[in-house]
Tab-separated table of C-alpha atoms in Angstrom:
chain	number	residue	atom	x	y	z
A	29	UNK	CA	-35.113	18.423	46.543
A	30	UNK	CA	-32.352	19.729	44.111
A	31	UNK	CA	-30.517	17.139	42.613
A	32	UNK	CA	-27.552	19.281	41.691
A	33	UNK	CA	-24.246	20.810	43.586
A	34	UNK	CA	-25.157	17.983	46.011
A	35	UNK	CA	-21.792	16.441	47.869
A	36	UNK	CA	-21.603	12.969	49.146
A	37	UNK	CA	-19.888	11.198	51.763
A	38	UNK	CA	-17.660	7.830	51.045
A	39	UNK	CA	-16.187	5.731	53.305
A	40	UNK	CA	-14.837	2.404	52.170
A	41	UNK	CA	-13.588	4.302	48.739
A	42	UNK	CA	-10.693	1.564	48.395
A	43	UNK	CA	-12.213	-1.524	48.538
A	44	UNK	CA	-14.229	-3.522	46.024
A	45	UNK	CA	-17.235	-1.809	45.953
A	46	UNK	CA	-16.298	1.294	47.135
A	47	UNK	CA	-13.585	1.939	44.042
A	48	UNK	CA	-16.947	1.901	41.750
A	49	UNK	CA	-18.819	3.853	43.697
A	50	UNK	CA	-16.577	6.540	43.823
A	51	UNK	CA	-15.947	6.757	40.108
A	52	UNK	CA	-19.886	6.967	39.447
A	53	UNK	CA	-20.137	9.319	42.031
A	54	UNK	CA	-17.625	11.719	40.625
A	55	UNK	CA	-18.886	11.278	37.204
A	56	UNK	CA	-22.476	12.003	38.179
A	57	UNK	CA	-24.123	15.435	37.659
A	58	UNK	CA	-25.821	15.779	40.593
A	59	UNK	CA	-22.512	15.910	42.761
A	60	UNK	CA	-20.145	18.790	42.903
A	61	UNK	CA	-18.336	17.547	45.628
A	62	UNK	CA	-17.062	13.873	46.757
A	63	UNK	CA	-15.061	13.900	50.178
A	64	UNK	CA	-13.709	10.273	51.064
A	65	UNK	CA	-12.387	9.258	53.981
A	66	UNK	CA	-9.069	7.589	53.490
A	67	UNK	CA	-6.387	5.796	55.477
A	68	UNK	CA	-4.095	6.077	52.470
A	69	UNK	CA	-4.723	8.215	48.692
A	70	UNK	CA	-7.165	6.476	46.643
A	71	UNK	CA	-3.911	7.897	43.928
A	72	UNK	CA	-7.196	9.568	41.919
A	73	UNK	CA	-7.053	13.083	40.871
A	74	UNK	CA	-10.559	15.252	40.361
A	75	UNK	CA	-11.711	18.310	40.461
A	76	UNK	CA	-14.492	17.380	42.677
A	77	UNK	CA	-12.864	14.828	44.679
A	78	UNK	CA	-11.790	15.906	48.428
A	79	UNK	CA	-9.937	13.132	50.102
A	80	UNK	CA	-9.488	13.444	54.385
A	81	UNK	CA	-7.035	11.247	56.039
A	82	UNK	CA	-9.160	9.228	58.925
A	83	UNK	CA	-8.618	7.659	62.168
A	84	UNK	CA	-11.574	5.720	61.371
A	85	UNK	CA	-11.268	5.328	65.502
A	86	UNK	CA	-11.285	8.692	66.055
A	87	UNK	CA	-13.261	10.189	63.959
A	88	UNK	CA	-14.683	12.824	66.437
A	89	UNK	CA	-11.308	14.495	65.859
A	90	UNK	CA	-11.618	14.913	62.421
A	91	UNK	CA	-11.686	18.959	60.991
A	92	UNK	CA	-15.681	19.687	60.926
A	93	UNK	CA	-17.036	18.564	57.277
A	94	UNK	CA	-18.693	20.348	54.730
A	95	UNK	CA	-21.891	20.228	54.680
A	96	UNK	CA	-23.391	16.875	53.370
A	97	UNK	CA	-26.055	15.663	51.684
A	98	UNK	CA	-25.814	11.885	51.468
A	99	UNK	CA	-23.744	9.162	52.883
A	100	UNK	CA	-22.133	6.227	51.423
A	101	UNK	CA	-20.365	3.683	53.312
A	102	UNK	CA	-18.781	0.373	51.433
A	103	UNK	CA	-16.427	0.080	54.745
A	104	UNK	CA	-16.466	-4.166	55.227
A	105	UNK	CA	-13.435	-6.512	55.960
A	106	UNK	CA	-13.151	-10.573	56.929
A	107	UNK	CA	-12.931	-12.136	60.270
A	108	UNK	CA	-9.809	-13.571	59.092
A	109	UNK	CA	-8.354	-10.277	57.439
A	110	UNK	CA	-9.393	-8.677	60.489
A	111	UNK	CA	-7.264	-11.305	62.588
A	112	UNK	CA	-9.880	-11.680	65.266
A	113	UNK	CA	-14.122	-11.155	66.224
A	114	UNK	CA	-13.647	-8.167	68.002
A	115	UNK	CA	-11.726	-6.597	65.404
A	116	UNK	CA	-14.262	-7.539	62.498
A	117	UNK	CA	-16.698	-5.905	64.603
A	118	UNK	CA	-14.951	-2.789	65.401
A	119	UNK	CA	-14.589	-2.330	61.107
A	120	UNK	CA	-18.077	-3.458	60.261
A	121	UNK	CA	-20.027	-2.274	63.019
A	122	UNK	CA	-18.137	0.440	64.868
A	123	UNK	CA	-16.784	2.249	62.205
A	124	UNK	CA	-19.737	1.918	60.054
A	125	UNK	CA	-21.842	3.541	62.957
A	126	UNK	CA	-19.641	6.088	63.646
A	127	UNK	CA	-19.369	7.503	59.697
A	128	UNK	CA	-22.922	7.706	60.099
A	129	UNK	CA	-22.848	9.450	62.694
A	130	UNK	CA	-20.696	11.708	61.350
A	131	UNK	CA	-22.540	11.940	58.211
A	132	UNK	CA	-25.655	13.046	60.504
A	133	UNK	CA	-23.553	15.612	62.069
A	134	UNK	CA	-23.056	17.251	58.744
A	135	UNK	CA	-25.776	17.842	58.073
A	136	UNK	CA	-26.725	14.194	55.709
A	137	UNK	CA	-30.567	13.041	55.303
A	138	UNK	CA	-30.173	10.259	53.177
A	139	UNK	CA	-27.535	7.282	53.505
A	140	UNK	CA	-26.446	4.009	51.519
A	141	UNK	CA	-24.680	0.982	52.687
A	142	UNK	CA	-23.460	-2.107	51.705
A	143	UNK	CA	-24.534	-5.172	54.021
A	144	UNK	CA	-24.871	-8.595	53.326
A	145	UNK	CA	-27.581	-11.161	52.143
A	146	UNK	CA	-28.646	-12.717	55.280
A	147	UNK	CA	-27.763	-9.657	57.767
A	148	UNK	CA	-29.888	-10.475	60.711
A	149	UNK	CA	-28.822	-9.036	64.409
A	150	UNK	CA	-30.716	-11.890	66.219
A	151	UNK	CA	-28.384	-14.269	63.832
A	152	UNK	CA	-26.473	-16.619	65.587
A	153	UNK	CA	-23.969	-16.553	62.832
A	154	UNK	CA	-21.460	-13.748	63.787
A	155	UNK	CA	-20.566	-12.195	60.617
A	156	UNK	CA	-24.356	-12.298	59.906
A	157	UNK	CA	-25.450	-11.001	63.834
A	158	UNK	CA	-22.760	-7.911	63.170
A	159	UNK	CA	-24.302	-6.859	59.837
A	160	UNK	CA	-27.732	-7.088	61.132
A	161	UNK	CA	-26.847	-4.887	64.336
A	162	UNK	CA	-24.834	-2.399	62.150
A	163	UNK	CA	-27.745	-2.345	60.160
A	164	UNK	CA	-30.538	-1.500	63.054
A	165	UNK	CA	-27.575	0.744	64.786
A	166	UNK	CA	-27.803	3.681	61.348
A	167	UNK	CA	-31.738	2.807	60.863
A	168	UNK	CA	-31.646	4.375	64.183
A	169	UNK	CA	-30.377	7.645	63.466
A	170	UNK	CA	-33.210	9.586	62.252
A	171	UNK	CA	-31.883	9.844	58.609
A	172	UNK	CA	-34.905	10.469	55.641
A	173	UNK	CA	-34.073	7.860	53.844
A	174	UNK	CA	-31.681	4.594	54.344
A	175	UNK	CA	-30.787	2.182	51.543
A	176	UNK	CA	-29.969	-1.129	52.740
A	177	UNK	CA	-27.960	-3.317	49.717
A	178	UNK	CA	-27.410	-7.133	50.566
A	179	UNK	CA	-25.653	-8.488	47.867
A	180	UNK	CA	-24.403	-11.670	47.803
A	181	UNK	CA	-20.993	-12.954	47.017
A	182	UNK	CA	-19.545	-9.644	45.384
A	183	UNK	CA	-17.678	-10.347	42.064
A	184	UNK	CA	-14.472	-8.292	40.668
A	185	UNK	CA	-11.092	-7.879	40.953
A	186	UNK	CA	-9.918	-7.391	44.684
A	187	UNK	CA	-6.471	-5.170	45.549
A	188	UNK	CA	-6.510	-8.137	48.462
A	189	UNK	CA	-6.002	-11.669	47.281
A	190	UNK	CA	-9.158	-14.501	49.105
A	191	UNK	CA	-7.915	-17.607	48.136
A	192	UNK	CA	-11.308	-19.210	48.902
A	193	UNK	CA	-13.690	-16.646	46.708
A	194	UNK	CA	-11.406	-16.734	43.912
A	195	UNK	CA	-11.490	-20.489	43.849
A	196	UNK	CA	-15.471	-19.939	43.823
A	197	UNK	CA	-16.221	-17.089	42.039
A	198	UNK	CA	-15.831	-19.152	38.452
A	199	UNK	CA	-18.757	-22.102	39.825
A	200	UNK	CA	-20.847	-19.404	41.310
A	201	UNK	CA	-20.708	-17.430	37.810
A	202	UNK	CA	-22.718	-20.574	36.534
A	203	UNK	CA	-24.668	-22.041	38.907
A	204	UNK	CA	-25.782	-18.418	40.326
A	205	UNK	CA	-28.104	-18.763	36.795
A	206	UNK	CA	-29.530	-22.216	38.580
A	207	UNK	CA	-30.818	-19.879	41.083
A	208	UNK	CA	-34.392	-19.283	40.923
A	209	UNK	CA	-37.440	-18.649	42.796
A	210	UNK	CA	-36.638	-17.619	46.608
A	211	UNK	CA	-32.956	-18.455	46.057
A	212	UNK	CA	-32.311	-15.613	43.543
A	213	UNK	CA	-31.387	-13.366	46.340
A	214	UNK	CA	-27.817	-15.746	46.547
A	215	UNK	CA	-26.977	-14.940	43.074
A	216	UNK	CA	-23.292	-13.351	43.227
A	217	UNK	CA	-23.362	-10.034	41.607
A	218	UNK	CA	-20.698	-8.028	40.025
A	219	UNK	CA	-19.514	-4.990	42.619
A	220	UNK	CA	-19.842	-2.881	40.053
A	221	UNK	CA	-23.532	-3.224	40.115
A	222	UNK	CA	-23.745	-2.779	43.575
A	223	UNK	CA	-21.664	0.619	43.566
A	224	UNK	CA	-24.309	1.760	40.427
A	225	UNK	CA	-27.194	0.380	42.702
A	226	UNK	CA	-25.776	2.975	45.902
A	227	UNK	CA	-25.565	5.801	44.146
A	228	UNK	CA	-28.599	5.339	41.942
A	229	UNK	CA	-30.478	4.021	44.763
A	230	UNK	CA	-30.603	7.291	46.457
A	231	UNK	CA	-30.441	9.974	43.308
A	232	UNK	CA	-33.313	8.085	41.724
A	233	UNK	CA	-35.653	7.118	44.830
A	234	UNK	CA	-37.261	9.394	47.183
A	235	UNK	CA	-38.820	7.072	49.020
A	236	UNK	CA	-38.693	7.649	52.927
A	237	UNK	CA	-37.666	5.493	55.445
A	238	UNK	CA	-35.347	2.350	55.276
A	239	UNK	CA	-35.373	0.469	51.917
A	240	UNK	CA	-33.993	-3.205	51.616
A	241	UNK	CA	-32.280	-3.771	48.356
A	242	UNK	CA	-31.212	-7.610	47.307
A	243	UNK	CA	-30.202	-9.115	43.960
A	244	UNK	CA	-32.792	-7.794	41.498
A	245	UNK	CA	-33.340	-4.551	43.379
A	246	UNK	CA	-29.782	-4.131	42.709
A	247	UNK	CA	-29.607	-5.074	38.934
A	248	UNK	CA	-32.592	-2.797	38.475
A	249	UNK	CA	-30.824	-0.002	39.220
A	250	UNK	CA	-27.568	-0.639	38.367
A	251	UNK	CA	-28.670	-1.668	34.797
C-alpha cells in the first residue's frame, strides 16, 4: 500500500480534536489531498486542503467525492449543547454513520474515530449506549481497517466555553497521575494527542480489522 498522494476524509475539522487533526494531516507527506466537511470555513488556507460545505443531514446530496483513501471523523457534541437526546444522537450517531458511509462510497478502506472511554451500546448510560452503537454501526461497514480512540476527558482550549470541564480540567491534570493500574484508561489526555494518535494510527498500522485504542495506545503514537 503506497503511503503517498493518499487523500483523507475529515469530518469534525472544527472542534477540539478535529482542529489538530487537520493540521497534522495537512502537514503529513503521505497526503496530497485533505477534503473537510464544513458547516462554516475552518478560515485555513492550503494548498492541499479542499473544504465542502455539508448538510451533515443530507449528505447524500453532496457533489460525488474524490476518491478517498481514509476517513477521519472527530464529529462529537453534548447532550446539553445539543439541547436534547435525540439531537445528541442524531450528531454522534447519525452523522457519524452517515460520513462513513460516505467515506465507503468513495472509495475509503481504512477509517479513524474518536469515541469515548466507556463506549458500550448495551450501556445503560445514554451518552455511553450512543457511542457504543455508533461504534458497532461503522465496524459494520466492511472497511480494512477501523481505529477506535476512547480517550478520556479531552484537554485543550475549546472555541465553546463548558463551564463544568474547565472547572475540572486543572484537578484532573493532577490526580490523572494517581491513576494507575486498570484506572489508567481515565487519565485525561491532551486532544492534541488524540488528533496525532488518528492520523498516526492508520499511516503507521496495517493491522486489519477493528483496533481499540485507549490512553497509552494513544500516547504511543502520538508521542
Amino acid at each position: 500500500m503506497s503511503l503517498e498522494g493518499r487523500t483523507a476524509l475529515l469530518a469534525g475539522a472544527t472542534g477540539l480534536v478535529g482542529r489538530d487533526c487537520l493540521a497534522r494531516l495537512l502537514e503529513h507527506p503521505a497526503y496530497a489531498r485533505v477534503v473537510v466537511l464544513v458547516r462554516r470555513s475552518t478560515g485555513m488556507n492550503h494548498d492541499k486542503l479542499q473544504e465542502l460545505r455539508a448538510d451533515f443531514d443530507a449528505l447524500d446530496d453532496l457533489p460525488a467525492l474524490p476518491a478517498v483513501d481514509d476517513v477521519f471523523i472527530a464529529l462529537g457534541t453534548t447532550i446539553k449543547a445539543a439541547g436534547s437526546r435525540p439531537a445528541f444522537y442524531k450528531v454522534d450517531h447519525d452523522y457519524v454513520v452517515s460520513v462513513a458511509k460516505l467515506g465507503k462510497r468513495a472509495g475509503a478502506r481504512r477509517l479513524s474515530l474518536v469515541s469515548s472511554i466507556g463506549a458500550d451500546r448495551t450501556s445503560m448510560n445514554f451518552y455511553l449506549r450512543v457511542k457504543g452503537e455508533a461504534e458497532r454501526d461503522i465496524s459494520e461497514l466492511g472497511y480494512e481497517c477501523v481505529d477506535i480512540l476512547r480517550p478520556s476527558m479531552l484537554l485543550g482550549d475549546r472555541t465553546e466555553h463548558r463551564t463544568g470541564e474547565a472547572l475540572a480540567a486543572p484537578i484532573l491534570r493532577i490526580v490523572s497521575g494517581a491513576m494507575i493500574g486498570p484506572l489508567r484508561v481515565y487519565r485525561a489526555i491532551e486532544a492534541r494527542d488524540v488528533a496525532a494518535a488518528m492520523v498516526g494510527g492508520l499511516v503507521s498500522d496495517d493491522t486489519a480489522g477493528v483496533r481499540i485504542r485507549t490512553f497509552d495506545d494513544i500516547r504511543n503514537f502520538a508521542s
